[in-house]
XYZ file of C-alpha atoms in Angstrom:
728
model
C -20.180 -5.757 9.453
C -19.282 -7.143 6.012
C -16.467 -9.508 5.114
C -14.906 -7.354 2.413
C -12.955 -10.046 0.566
C -14.572 -13.477 1.077
C -12.411 -16.533 0.469
C -13.364 -20.222 0.418
C -10.533 -21.004 2.846
C -12.303 -18.988 5.576
C -14.998 -21.275 7.036
C -15.937 -18.893 9.851
C -15.033 -15.283 8.983
C -15.782 -13.146 12.021
C -16.431 -9.429 11.881
C -17.352 -6.949 14.557
C -20.621 -5.164 15.175
C -20.662 -1.363 15.323
C -21.107 -1.812 19.079
C -20.192 -4.952 20.976
C -23.127 -7.170 21.859
C -22.760 -9.555 24.772
C -19.023 -10.107 24.427
C -16.054 -7.800 23.872
C -13.258 -9.384 21.859
C -10.417 -6.911 22.358
C -9.474 -3.807 24.292
C -10.579 -0.886 22.130
C -13.712 -2.486 20.685
C -16.544 0.103 21.058
C -19.287 -0.752 23.528
C -21.245 2.532 23.642
C -21.729 5.625 21.477
C -22.433 8.966 23.140
C -23.649 12.058 21.252
C -23.553 15.537 22.786
C -23.358 19.164 21.708
C -19.642 19.382 22.434
C -16.753 16.974 22.545
C -16.180 17.860 26.194
C -19.724 16.923 27.174
C -19.577 13.739 25.129
C -16.330 12.633 26.789
C -17.709 13.419 30.244
C -20.855 11.440 29.463
C -18.828 8.518 28.138
C -17.031 8.391 31.478
C -20.418 7.821 33.151
C -21.135 4.698 31.098
C -20.851 1.782 33.514
C -20.047 -1.586 31.964
C -20.020 -4.757 34.041
C -17.335 -7.017 32.558
C -16.932 -10.700 33.395
C -13.338 -11.684 32.538
C -12.933 -14.537 30.058
C -9.905 -16.501 28.911
C -7.536 -14.433 26.793
C -5.568 -15.608 23.755
C -2.882 -13.105 22.816
C 0.295 -14.655 21.496
C 0.859 -16.746 18.377
C 3.165 -19.074 20.229
C 6.460 -17.486 21.214
C 7.776 -15.703 24.257
C 6.603 -14.911 27.733
C 4.965 -18.241 28.528
C 1.635 -16.936 27.259
C -1.159 -19.197 26.078
C -0.656 -20.278 22.482
C -3.128 -19.104 19.886
C -2.083 -21.873 17.505
C 0.876 -24.041 16.779
C 2.058 -27.276 15.249
C 0.011 -30.060 16.809
C -1.963 -27.586 18.904
C -5.611 -28.126 19.868
C -6.767 -24.554 19.247
C -8.536 -25.078 15.908
C -11.374 -22.761 16.940
C -8.906 -19.894 16.732
C -7.886 -20.614 13.134
C -9.705 -18.273 10.764
C -8.102 -19.740 7.663
C -5.895 -22.689 6.734
C -4.750 -22.328 3.132
C -1.955 -24.016 1.206
C -0.550 -23.090 -2.204
C 1.878 -25.220 -4.197
C 4.161 -24.371 -7.105
C 6.130 -27.209 -8.715
C 7.135 -30.309 -6.714
C 8.884 -29.296 -3.523
C 9.137 -32.810 -2.072
C 11.064 -34.038 -5.102
C 13.276 -30.947 -5.118
C 14.080 -31.311 -1.419
C 14.831 -35.020 -1.772
C 17.279 -34.314 -4.594
C 18.870 -31.269 -2.945
C 22.343 -31.456 -1.472
C 21.477 -29.043 1.335
C 18.352 -28.191 3.321
C 18.194 -25.367 5.872
C 15.376 -24.754 8.350
C 14.865 -21.485 10.199
C 12.137 -19.660 12.138
C 11.506 -15.948 11.539
C 9.328 -13.579 13.548
C 8.014 -10.194 12.469
C 6.141 -8.377 15.230
C 2.895 -6.397 15.262
C 2.986 -2.711 14.347
C 0.647 0.140 13.389
C 0.410 2.651 10.555
C 0.424 5.749 12.807
C -0.722 8.273 10.176
C -0.311 11.964 10.937
C -4.102 12.313 11.159
C -6.321 9.915 13.053
C -9.685 8.936 11.574
C -12.540 11.430 11.330
C -16.172 11.225 10.203
C -18.853 13.886 9.790
C -22.405 13.142 8.613
C -25.309 15.364 7.624
C -28.816 14.137 6.830
C -31.285 16.135 4.712
C -34.599 14.594 5.765
C -36.645 16.538 3.195
C -34.583 15.300 0.261
C -33.648 12.046 2.041
C -30.007 12.664 1.207
C -27.036 11.621 3.318
C -23.650 13.355 3.035
C -20.625 11.902 4.744
C -17.196 13.527 5.023
C -14.867 10.679 5.850
C -11.099 10.156 6.119
C -11.360 6.921 4.184
C -9.326 5.442 1.343
C -12.487 3.987 -0.237
C -15.108 6.706 -0.695
C -17.065 4.909 -3.420
C -17.156 1.670 -1.446
C -18.351 3.530 1.651
C -21.152 5.066 -0.420
C -22.303 1.662 -1.640
C -22.147 0.197 1.835
C -24.135 3.005 3.451
C -26.745 2.945 0.691
C -27.209 -0.773 1.289
C -27.226 -0.506 5.072
C -29.719 2.368 5.245
C -31.805 1.265 2.220
C -31.098 4.457 0.267
C -30.615 4.865 -3.494
C -26.911 5.321 -4.230
C -27.554 8.735 -5.741
C -28.894 9.824 -2.350
C -25.606 9.106 -0.600
C -22.601 11.339 -1.152
C -19.212 10.541 0.372
C -16.518 13.209 0.318
C -12.938 12.506 1.319
C -10.935 15.727 1.666
C -7.152 15.593 1.503
C -6.175 13.299 4.349
C -2.986 13.250 6.390
C -1.916 9.690 5.785
C -3.699 6.378 5.414
C -1.137 3.661 4.658
C -3.878 1.045 4.247
C -5.244 1.531 7.736
C -8.117 3.683 6.421
C -9.144 1.445 3.528
C -11.277 -0.823 5.703
C -15.002 -0.311 5.875
C -16.786 -0.087 8.007
C -15.079 1.189 11.093
C -17.838 1.476 13.715
C -17.945 5.273 13.551
C -18.581 5.161 9.795
C -21.918 3.494 10.597
C -22.739 5.089 13.944
C -22.097 8.704 12.916
C -24.506 8.708 9.936
C -26.995 6.648 11.960
C -26.952 9.262 14.713
C -27.227 12.127 12.212
C -30.304 10.518 10.650
C -31.849 9.728 14.023
C -31.246 13.191 15.524
C -31.650 15.383 12.451
C -28.401 17.129 13.330
C -24.906 16.985 11.845
C -22.789 14.576 13.888
C -18.988 14.419 13.978
C -16.491 11.949 15.404
C -12.737 12.595 15.456
C -10.624 9.842 16.941
C -7.988 10.814 19.486
C -4.560 9.188 19.443
C -5.264 6.906 22.401
C -8.381 5.588 20.677
C -6.454 5.213 17.447
C -3.867 2.938 19.038
C -6.423 0.389 20.247
C -9.304 0.776 17.767
C -7.667 1.475 14.381
C -6.378 -1.694 12.773
C -2.833 -3.069 13.104
C -0.613 -5.365 10.988
C 2.652 -7.317 10.569
C 2.707 -10.150 13.180
C 3.719 -13.393 11.474
C 5.831 -16.417 12.443
C 7.408 -18.339 9.564
C 8.871 -21.825 9.875
C 10.853 -21.861 6.645
C 12.886 -24.464 4.807
C 15.070 -23.953 1.748
C 16.644 -26.630 -0.491
C 19.756 -25.740 -2.518
C 22.846 -27.156 -4.214
C 26.579 -26.634 -3.714
C 26.504 -23.493 -5.870
C 23.859 -21.870 -3.698
C 21.158 -22.231 -6.351
C 17.772 -22.628 -4.669
C 15.571 -25.457 -5.900
C 12.777 -25.296 -3.364
C 11.220 -23.182 -0.623
C 8.752 -24.114 2.106
C 7.063 -21.834 4.603
C 4.466 -22.878 7.145
C 3.455 -19.641 8.806
C 1.037 -18.190 11.311
C -0.582 -14.824 10.693
C -2.130 -12.896 13.576
C -5.444 -11.496 12.289
C -6.533 -10.063 15.640
C -10.101 -10.427 16.892
C -11.765 -10.218 13.481
C -10.978 -10.769 9.809
C -12.955 -8.151 7.815
C -10.366 -7.877 5.021
C -10.140 -11.613 4.500
C -6.755 -13.283 4.079
C -5.279 -10.511 1.909
C -2.257 -9.742 4.109
C -1.312 -13.386 4.578
C -2.010 -14.203 0.926
C 0.222 -11.386 -0.314
C 2.968 -12.595 2.029
C 2.628 -16.173 0.816
C 2.822 -15.202 -2.858
C 5.744 -12.803 -2.366
C 8.018 -15.201 -0.501
C 10.163 -16.085 -3.540
C 10.855 -12.397 -4.167
C 12.805 -11.773 -7.398
C 14.327 -15.244 -7.415
C 14.026 -18.229 -9.772
C 12.605 -20.651 -7.207
C 10.716 -23.298 -9.211
C 9.278 -25.341 -6.344
C 7.317 -23.894 -3.440
C 4.957 -25.096 -0.727
C 3.361 -22.362 1.362
C 0.825 -22.870 4.100
C -0.759 -19.917 5.860
C -2.911 -20.043 8.936
C -4.669 -16.847 9.941
C -5.285 -16.990 13.682
C -7.789 -15.115 15.834
C -6.397 -13.445 18.956
C -7.953 -11.098 21.514
C -6.170 -8.084 20.051
C -7.002 -5.227 17.708
C -8.032 -6.378 14.242
C -5.310 -6.763 11.611
C -5.764 -5.458 8.055
C -3.295 -4.143 5.424
C -0.661 -1.605 6.414
C 1.882 -0.209 3.971
C 3.651 -3.252 2.577
C 0.752 -5.638 3.308
C 2.614 -8.888 3.897
C 5.538 -8.066 1.622
C 7.968 -6.898 4.356
C 7.435 -10.230 6.133
C 8.022 -12.201 2.921
C 11.131 -10.173 2.077
C 12.472 -10.739 5.569
C 12.160 -14.511 5.190
C 13.708 -14.957 1.742
C 16.533 -12.458 2.212
C 17.564 -13.922 5.566
C 17.555 -17.341 3.909
C 19.850 -16.039 1.150
C 22.302 -14.919 3.845
C 21.982 -18.289 5.561
C 22.755 -20.180 2.332
C 25.869 -18.083 1.802
C 27.025 -18.715 5.365
C 26.362 -22.454 5.082
C 28.384 -22.765 1.870
C 31.042 -20.152 2.598
C 29.961 -18.133 -0.442
C 29.638 -14.399 -0.974
C 26.154 -13.230 0.048
C 25.696 -11.153 -3.077
C 26.893 -13.904 -5.383
C 24.245 -16.243 -3.980
C 21.612 -13.676 -4.813
C 23.037 -13.097 -8.289
C 22.895 -16.819 -9.078
C 19.220 -17.004 -8.149
C 17.788 -13.797 -9.645
C 15.332 -14.127 -12.537
C 17.180 -13.186 -15.771
C 15.859 -10.250 -17.770
C 15.106 -12.504 -20.761
C 12.666 -14.675 -18.786
C 9.927 -12.080 -18.332
C 7.031 -12.461 -18.036
C 7.743 -15.039 -15.331
C 4.774 -16.947 -13.902
C 4.662 -18.933 -10.674
C 1.965 -21.475 -11.509
C -0.031 -22.483 -8.455
C 0.415 -19.231 -6.538
C -2.623 -16.957 -6.680
C -2.006 -13.290 -5.864
C -4.374 -10.875 -4.118
C -6.027 -9.996 -7.448
C -7.207 -13.601 -7.786
C -4.788 -14.279 -10.658
C -1.553 -16.299 -10.920
C 1.615 -14.493 -9.856
C 3.139 -13.201 -13.102
C 6.151 -10.890 -12.859
C 5.793 -8.732 -15.962
C 9.173 -7.025 -16.425
C 12.441 -6.050 -14.770
C 16.230 -6.248 -14.803
C 17.157 -7.584 -11.386
C 20.836 -8.319 -12.078
C 21.548 -4.791 -13.265
C 19.779 -3.366 -10.216
C 21.877 -5.503 -7.856
C 25.143 -4.489 -9.507
C 24.265 -0.793 -9.397
C 23.420 -0.831 -5.685
C 26.545 -2.796 -4.798
C 28.568 -0.138 -6.575
C 26.678 2.707 -4.872
C 27.118 1.256 -1.366
C 30.821 0.551 -1.913
C 30.584 -3.215 -1.534
C 33.918 -3.975 -3.196
C 35.801 -1.992 -0.563
C 33.584 -2.772 2.410
C 35.477 -5.789 3.760
C 38.606 -3.663 4.263
C 36.515 -0.861 5.788
C 34.930 -3.346 8.192
C 38.303 -4.728 9.274
C 39.654 -1.236 9.969
C 36.571 -0.460 12.059
C 36.944 -3.671 14.073
C 40.563 -2.810 14.761
C 39.246 0.454 16.253
C 36.647 -1.394 18.356
C 33.751 -0.381 16.128
C 31.158 -2.780 14.748
C 30.164 -2.138 11.136
C 27.929 -4.386 9.080
C 26.497 -4.341 5.586
C 23.033 -5.593 4.692
C 21.218 -5.829 1.396
C 17.746 -6.895 0.339
C 16.197 -7.437 -3.073
C 12.428 -7.246 -3.348
C 9.441 -7.264 -5.659
C 6.120 -5.542 -5.121
C 2.860 -6.603 -6.723
C 1.137 -3.323 -7.626
C -1.662 -1.907 -9.732
C -4.395 -4.349 -8.694
C -7.796 -4.333 -10.369
C -10.579 -4.667 -10.863
C -10.605 -1.212 -12.511
C -10.677 2.567 -12.164
C -12.202 5.250 -14.349
C -11.830 8.930 -15.129
C -13.718 11.852 -16.601
C -11.694 14.485 -18.460
C -13.328 17.696 -19.651
C -12.110 20.925 -21.230
C -14.406 23.570 -19.771
C -15.825 25.972 -22.311
C -16.029 29.018 -20.035
C -12.619 28.877 -18.317
C -10.712 26.716 -20.782
C -9.328 24.754 -17.841
C -9.117 20.968 -17.906
C -11.129 19.176 -15.258
C -10.134 15.634 -14.260
C -12.204 13.517 -11.903
C -11.535 9.995 -10.686
C -12.909 7.799 -7.939
C -9.728 7.433 -5.919
C -8.997 9.256 -2.693
C -5.708 10.901 -1.748
C -3.788 10.793 1.529
C -0.673 12.773 0.605
C 0.682 10.742 -2.327
C 0.644 13.705 -4.772
C -2.086 12.067 -6.843
C -3.318 15.413 -8.078
C 0.115 16.406 -9.351
C 0.673 13.073 -11.083
C -2.805 12.891 -12.601
C -2.565 16.485 -13.804
C 0.725 15.692 -15.540
C -0.793 12.713 -17.343
C -3.742 14.764 -18.598
C -1.597 17.780 -19.476
C 0.820 15.657 -21.474
C -1.980 14.156 -23.544
C -3.814 17.434 -24.106
C -0.858 19.741 -24.698
C -1.728 22.106 -21.863
C 0.201 23.437 -18.885
C -0.093 21.435 -15.671
C -1.352 24.569 -13.902
C -4.394 24.506 -16.183
C -5.525 21.089 -14.961
C -7.748 20.684 -11.904
C -8.034 17.224 -10.389
C -10.871 16.025 -8.165
C -10.529 12.843 -6.114
C -12.565 11.373 -3.307
C -16.015 12.817 -4.138
C -18.671 10.350 -5.220
C -20.672 13.181 -6.812
C -17.728 14.063 -9.075
C -17.096 10.492 -10.242
C -19.208 7.620 -9.042
C -17.403 4.512 -10.293
C -14.209 2.997 -8.975
C -12.625 1.065 -6.146
C -10.170 2.664 -3.688
C -6.622 3.781 -2.969
C -4.511 0.810 -1.897
C -1.786 -1.556 -3.124
C 0.235 1.066 -5.023
C -2.426 1.196 -7.704
C -3.354 4.859 -8.157
C -0.984 5.823 -10.981
C -1.169 2.446 -12.690
C -4.946 2.006 -12.740
C -6.494 5.446 -12.328
C -3.583 7.104 -14.160
C -4.094 4.780 -17.127
C -7.810 5.619 -17.173
C -6.994 9.346 -17.098
C -4.506 8.876 -19.922
C -7.126 7.102 -22.023
C -9.819 9.688 -21.337
C -7.441 12.571 -22.083
C -6.347 10.893 -25.332
C -9.997 10.599 -26.374
C -10.523 14.290 -25.617
C -7.449 15.147 -27.666
C -8.817 13.179 -30.613
C -12.130 15.040 -30.362
C -10.359 18.388 -30.119
C -8.231 17.689 -33.197
C -11.278 16.632 -35.213
C -13.253 19.721 -34.195
C -10.329 22.130 -34.690
C -9.648 20.675 -38.140
C -13.058 21.895 -39.219
C -12.542 25.277 -37.582
C -9.088 25.761 -39.180
C -10.040 24.113 -42.479
C -7.090 21.719 -42.134
C -6.525 17.966 -42.126
C -6.619 16.438 -38.618
C -3.299 14.655 -39.151
C -1.612 18.028 -39.739
C -2.652 19.501 -36.384
C -0.863 19.615 -33.063
C -1.667 20.989 -29.585
C 0.739 22.941 -27.388
C 0.075 25.308 -24.476
C -3.665 24.998 -24.999
C -3.546 26.012 -28.681
C -4.414 23.860 -31.687
C -2.492 24.781 -34.831
C -1.147 23.403 -38.079
C 2.157 21.693 -37.338
C 5.067 23.923 -38.365
C 3.027 27.135 -38.279
C 2.034 29.024 -35.130
C -0.713 30.923 -36.953
C -3.622 30.552 -37.322
C -4.692 28.694 -34.208
C -7.714 28.079 -32.030
C -7.575 27.638 -28.259
C -8.869 24.532 -26.537
C -11.390 26.812 -24.822
C -12.715 27.853 -28.218
C -12.778 24.270 -29.404
C -14.643 23.222 -26.249
C -17.197 25.944 -26.834
C -17.555 25.055 -30.493
C -17.994 21.389 -29.592
C -21.295 22.297 -27.950
C -23.695 23.664 -30.637
C -25.518 26.600 -29.005
C -28.803 28.285 -29.647
C -27.753 31.333 -27.637
C -24.387 33.060 -27.390
C -23.283 34.148 -23.908
C -19.843 35.607 -24.713
C -17.514 36.258 -27.637
C -16.267 32.686 -27.866
C -19.805 31.356 -27.684
C -20.669 33.279 -30.834
C -18.496 30.819 -32.738
C -20.495 27.920 -31.356
C -24.046 28.816 -32.334
C -25.688 26.479 -34.799
C -25.320 29.042 -37.610
C -21.653 29.831 -36.861
C -18.788 29.216 -39.323
C -17.558 26.313 -37.185
C -20.452 24.265 -38.485
C -20.672 25.516 -42.041
C -19.076 22.403 -43.596
C -21.042 19.922 -41.529
C -23.848 18.326 -43.434
C -26.816 17.320 -41.389
C -27.557 18.384 -37.833
C -25.135 20.578 -35.848
C -24.613 17.647 -33.460
C -23.904 14.661 -35.729
C -25.298 11.236 -34.918
C -23.189 9.422 -32.349
C -21.371 12.511 -31.086
C -21.945 14.013 -27.668
C -21.729 17.752 -26.965
C -18.711 19.223 -25.217
C -15.036 18.395 -25.213
C -14.945 15.566 -22.709
C -14.610 11.808 -22.371
C -14.935 9.044 -19.813
C -12.600 6.062 -19.911
C -11.776 3.048 -17.780
C -8.762 0.828 -17.308
C -8.849 -2.741 -15.999
C -5.418 -4.366 -15.604
C -5.002 -7.921 -16.943
C -3.080 -8.700 -13.755
C -0.810 -6.977 -11.245
C 2.322 -5.150 -12.338
C 5.453 -6.032 -10.368
C 7.791 -3.249 -9.317
C 11.176 -4.183 -7.918
C 14.310 -2.828 -6.324
C 17.393 -3.358 -4.207
C 18.292 -1.546 -0.974
C 21.620 -1.723 0.845
C 22.964 -0.119 4.017
C 26.038 0.024 6.170
C 25.178 0.238 9.871
C 27.173 0.691 13.038
C 26.170 -1.060 16.257
C 27.189 0.681 19.478
C 27.741 -2.025 22.091
C 27.520 0.502 24.932
C 24.027 1.728 24.081
C 23.012 -1.140 21.736
C 21.826 1.500 19.271
C 21.939 0.833 15.531
C 22.960 3.763 13.318
C 22.798 3.903 9.535
C 26.182 5.008 8.188
C 25.102 5.093 4.548
C 22.185 3.845 2.518
C 21.778 3.251 -1.225
C 18.899 1.954 -3.288
C 17.619 1.488 -6.783
C 13.950 1.311 -7.603
C 12.132 0.246 -10.757
C 8.524 1.369 -11.070
C 8.479 1.357 -14.849
C 8.033 4.706 -16.541
C 8.038 7.499 -13.974
C 5.509 10.297 -14.321
C 7.212 12.526 -11.761
C 10.607 11.450 -10.334
C 10.264 13.741 -7.295
C 6.947 12.127 -6.368
C 8.551 8.698 -6.762
C 11.436 9.691 -4.490
C 9.026 11.121 -1.945
C 7.133 7.838 -1.870
C 10.354 5.854 -1.490
C 11.619 8.129 1.305
C 8.343 7.889 3.201
C 8.465 4.135 2.852
C 12.002 4.001 4.203
C 10.920 5.982 7.277
C 8.204 3.448 8.044
C 10.600 0.630 7.210
C 13.091 1.933 9.770
C 10.282 1.927 12.308
C 9.548 -1.698 11.509
C 13.236 -2.584 11.719
C 14.194 -0.943 15.023
C 11.308 0.657 16.900
C 7.660 -0.123 16.259
C 6.510 -3.146 18.206
C 3.096 -3.138 19.849
C 3.315 -4.877 23.233
C 0.319 -6.718 24.730
C 0.258 -8.133 28.223
C -1.236 -11.510 29.168
C -4.708 -9.975 29.541
C -4.761 -8.351 26.126
C -4.005 -4.837 27.358
C -1.874 -2.818 24.958
C 1.007 -1.655 27.131
C 2.469 1.028 24.840
C -0.555 2.799 23.391
C 1.054 6.215 23.063
C 3.984 7.846 21.330
C 5.668 8.017 24.717
C 6.113 4.233 24.580
C 5.443 3.157 20.998
C 8.452 4.663 19.292
C 8.439 5.925 15.729
C 11.659 7.182 14.150
C 12.368 10.883 14.055
C 13.891 12.421 10.954
C 17.233 12.083 12.734
C 16.872 8.278 12.724
C 15.942 7.987 9.046
C 18.924 7.632 6.680
C 19.345 9.989 3.751
C 19.762 7.499 0.919
C 21.451 7.641 -2.434
C 18.530 6.969 -4.781
C 18.837 5.665 -8.323
C 16.074 4.698 -10.722
C 15.572 2.103 -13.389
C 12.701 2.210 -15.817
C 11.735 -1.130 -17.336
C 8.261 -0.320 -18.676
C 5.384 -2.614 -17.852
C 3.717 -4.061 -20.958
C 0.391 -4.223 -19.130
C -0.760 -0.588 -19.305
C -0.546 2.166 -21.914
C 1.857 4.331 -19.901
C 4.258 1.514 -18.912
C 3.898 2.253 -15.189
C 4.280 0.148 -12.058
C 3.341 1.193 -8.542
C 5.693 2.757 -6.006
C 3.717 3.510 -2.834
C 4.850 0.624 -0.640
C 8.237 -0.134 -2.160
C 10.406 1.826 0.267
C 9.005 -0.055 3.258
C 9.419 -3.633 2.042
C 13.191 -4.359 2.326
C 14.265 -2.138 5.224
C 13.758 -4.510 8.148
C 15.458 -7.362 6.317
C 18.548 -5.427 5.236
C 18.876 -3.786 8.674
C 18.827 -7.115 10.516
C 21.214 -8.535 7.915
C 23.613 -5.644 8.549
C 23.395 -6.124 12.323
C 24.135 -9.837 11.904
C 27.142 -8.963 9.745
C 28.382 -6.431 12.297
C 28.074 -8.765 15.281
C 29.027 -12.071 13.651
C 32.385 -12.181 15.504
C 30.439 -12.089 18.777
C 28.216 -15.005 17.763
C 25.092 -12.834 17.730
C 22.402 -13.749 15.227
C 18.970 -12.120 14.870
C 15.921 -13.710 13.212
C 13.282 -11.191 14.226
C 12.112 -7.619 13.706
C 11.924 -5.036 15.067
C 15.152 -5.151 17.030
C 15.081 -2.857 20.053
C 18.206 -2.017 22.090
C 16.775 -4.065 24.946
C 16.268 -7.125 22.748
C 19.705 -6.714 21.224
C 21.173 -6.526 24.739
C 19.528 -9.862 25.548
C 20.985 -11.458 22.422
C 24.470 -10.100 23.073
C 24.298 -11.367 26.655
C 23.107 -14.778 25.477
C 25.992 -15.013 23.009
C 28.555 -14.095 25.656
C 26.999 -16.196 28.416
C 25.901 -19.619 27.144
C 23.771 -20.212 30.236
C 21.658 -17.164 29.290
C 20.866 -18.498 25.812
C 17.683 -20.238 26.889
C 16.136 -17.093 28.351
C 17.047 -15.015 25.260
């Protein structure tokens, strides 16, 4: 299988075969593919497949807990397991640390989790042998990339491969990888058998075969002065990539370049080592390295405050990048788009102040003391974050006003998994063209509708594809105005468009509809209806045009294609805060209240933005308190079901107070930044911070996520019984 994002720091990038050959590298790696006329027969036949396994040594853990064999570690001799060893440097950390008055060192652990979308993966292929055409319906986030890959693999012209991605019930990055084995085996079987072939993954298969994310161990060091101002940051971290590394170092690289968050940290040294283990492959999952980075820097901000006896929020305030220093570049740190980290816009101080007000920070100390007097344990946590969004290389769009229906058709190469892309894209086109949103139809995820583009990932849909749609719709508007000016015998600059009608500004009559303009924009030989009569080559619409009915350089129809390629990533930002209560009888953590502010630049649809943030919070709560995938010493996943791998119910997800800021990005015509992953990024960090605040009188301190009741019980016991500290 391909290495999707090669990197020079990966000397030996390993990828899986569609079916294991000779050696199986993790539980869940496919070894056989059975095709039958029903799912029941196929599953029965699969049970008859007899595989003779010879057990080999197993490497599971990165180096903590349980006495398991280490996959890698400082001074370890397991270099064969290291997929990548990559260091990035910004400024001069050694000099900054030598001059600093204080240096703190801490270790942070974020455990492995899974995306758990509502729908598992599904693939259906049909082969037309006579036309030599392959059609694949696939729950992927990268339809165009899948088409290119299949065309290459099966030696077919790209126009003979069509990939269709219907609306999909969740992806969260887990479905952006290609190829999963079934995406090769299903079309291969369809071509070999001359029959349509379908594979739908069940939930048990999904747990062990669909990719995971999150596991990292950071050994961090921060240098600061007496005022809590940070002068340098170091992180030497291990990233668990699982058995293979098809997506390259993207997750670890995003984590490494997000570690400074929204703070003015001039000197950084970050080393990442991506490590192979005998576990399910790791690729991006909503947040893609950012939750881990946020966890590290925000816990360090709390630690600085504790060390100096300063207010936690004041330490953050003193380190935030001021609004007048944008764009702010971290020279030496290269982001996932291959370009230097450049934060384009924001107002971090204002965001912090607004959230502190919303959560009631000024009065919280008194509230906490009253609760403690009642035997209750309240704590407040806060996390600031940034999110690199809107990655390139590009996206495109086709916008067309149809001459028969008058409806606006928008097509783009992205796929959709429930993010309301069609609503957002329709709004962008409708705003440019002066039509009602209901009159815009949007097509995504069909390589026959639009054949150029990349994929849905990294909070990039609105920024990149939305900008392309805006440009294409603006070009169509310009064409419509020019054509209608001739039809209305008016100057183009005097015309406006509203509700699908073009008219002279200030006068509702006369007017022409966009449908009529679209028809007139296509010079006809034959009229097929009343509107078409105005578009024949002898019609009044063309009476003032000298030369041919279709002038040189103009194309027929009212349509345009446009592309947008971002100069670099846009950086959204925000602040989340929560008050939690820890029940020492059950060791449960309950959110008492939750407040946040989010800045994604100009919002197209505030309800869509809030929906994205709320969904992110739900997954963030899972990463904070519930979702840890547990492997045993032999690489068996012990909790591969929703009976044992817990995801939060709606009852466990807080109902936040949401506020918005809009500091427009200067990088795209609509001033947008992405929002898809933002809600997830800070939740684990602020939750653990709040638990630490609640249990500080007991001497309990947590440096890991997620935090289960069982793990919290161990930590409470260790704090109360010094002899138990070593085992905790």
